[in-house]
Short mmCIF file of C-alpha atoms in Angstrom, two decimals:
data_model
loop_
_atom_site.label_atom_id
_atom_site.label_comp_id
_atom_site.label_asym_id
_atom_site.label_seq_id
_atom_site.Cartn_x
_atom_site.Cartn_y
_atom_site.Cartn_z
CA UNK A 1 19.33 13.23 2.84
CA UNK A 2 20.82 11.55 5.90
CA UNK A 3 24.36 12.73 5.28
CA UNK A 4 23.90 16.21 6.78
CA UNK A 5 21.64 15.18 9.68
CA UNK A 6 22.88 15.20 13.29
CA UNK A 7 23.02 11.82 15.01
CA UNK A 8 22.19 11.12 18.64
CA UNK A 9 23.00 7.93 20.49
CA UNK A 10 21.46 7.30 23.89
CA UNK A 11 23.71 6.05 26.65
CA UNK A 12 23.22 2.57 28.08
CA UNK A 13 21.04 2.47 31.21
CA UNK A 14 19.71 5.99 30.52
CA UNK A 15 16.00 5.53 29.78
CA UNK A 16 15.41 9.27 30.21
CA UNK A 17 17.32 9.75 26.93
CA UNK A 18 14.85 7.53 25.08
CA UNK A 19 11.52 8.98 26.14
CA UNK A 20 9.46 8.00 23.11
CA UNK A 21 10.89 4.49 23.07
CA UNK A 22 10.29 3.96 26.78
CA UNK A 23 6.75 5.28 26.46
CA UNK A 24 6.03 2.90 23.59
CA UNK A 25 7.43 -0.01 25.62
CA UNK A 26 5.20 0.93 28.56
CA UNK A 27 2.14 0.95 26.29
CA UNK A 28 3.17 -2.40 24.77
CA UNK A 29 3.40 -3.92 28.27
CA UNK A 30 -0.38 -3.44 28.62
CA UNK A 31 -0.71 -6.30 26.16
CA UNK A 32 2.49 -8.29 26.61
CA UNK A 33 3.76 -8.56 30.19
CA UNK A 34 7.52 -8.52 30.66
CA UNK A 35 8.89 -12.05 30.58
CA UNK A 36 6.01 -13.52 28.56
CA UNK A 37 7.41 -15.54 25.65
CA UNK A 38 6.41 -14.04 22.30
CA UNK A 39 5.60 -17.59 21.13
CA UNK A 40 2.60 -17.59 23.47
CA UNK A 41 0.98 -14.72 21.58
CA UNK A 42 -1.04 -15.58 18.49
CA UNK A 43 -0.51 -13.85 15.17
CA UNK A 44 -4.03 -12.42 15.41
CA UNK A 45 -3.20 -10.91 18.81
CA UNK A 46 0.03 -9.42 17.46
CA UNK A 47 -1.82 -7.91 14.50
CA UNK A 48 -4.43 -6.41 16.83
CA UNK A 49 -1.73 -4.97 19.13
CA UNK A 50 0.13 -3.55 16.14
CA UNK A 51 -3.05 -1.96 14.80
CA UNK A 52 -3.88 -0.46 18.21
CA UNK A 53 -0.38 0.98 18.65
CA UNK A 54 -0.21 2.45 15.15
CA UNK A 55 -3.67 4.01 15.25
CA UNK A 56 -3.05 6.01 18.46
CA UNK A 57 -2.46 9.74 17.99
CA UNK A 58 0.98 10.74 19.26
CA UNK A 59 2.12 14.11 20.57
CA UNK A 60 5.51 13.75 18.83
CA UNK A 61 3.61 13.40 15.52
CA UNK A 62 1.54 16.53 16.15
CA UNK A 63 -1.35 14.33 17.32
CA UNK A 64 -1.43 12.33 14.11
CA UNK A 65 -1.33 8.55 14.12
CA UNK A 66 1.72 6.66 12.85
CA UNK A 67 -0.49 5.18 10.11
CA UNK A 68 -1.51 8.66 8.92
CA UNK A 69 2.09 9.84 8.82
CA UNK A 70 3.25 6.69 7.03
CA UNK A 71 0.63 6.94 4.28
CA UNK A 72 1.07 10.69 3.89
CA UNK A 73 4.82 10.21 3.42
CA UNK A 74 4.23 7.29 1.09
CA UNK A 75 1.87 9.38 -1.03
CA UNK A 76 4.21 12.40 -1.04
CA UNK A 77 7.18 10.30 -2.19
CA UNK A 78 5.43 8.52 -5.07
#
């Protein structure tokens, strides 16, 4: 139920307000340097990067991986 949930919008040019997002971008830059056109990255490379990112345990997910959380939520909602 999203109606009764508080909303937060980060201010422009305030990366400290988007910690998880900035961390994820930093990790992504290990594979894709800033300024590199996405067209230069093969689909296989993108799939591998996606798999690596989504199979890393994250503190904000209580050290679960995003894949674990996704499938647990999928199972609980079916």
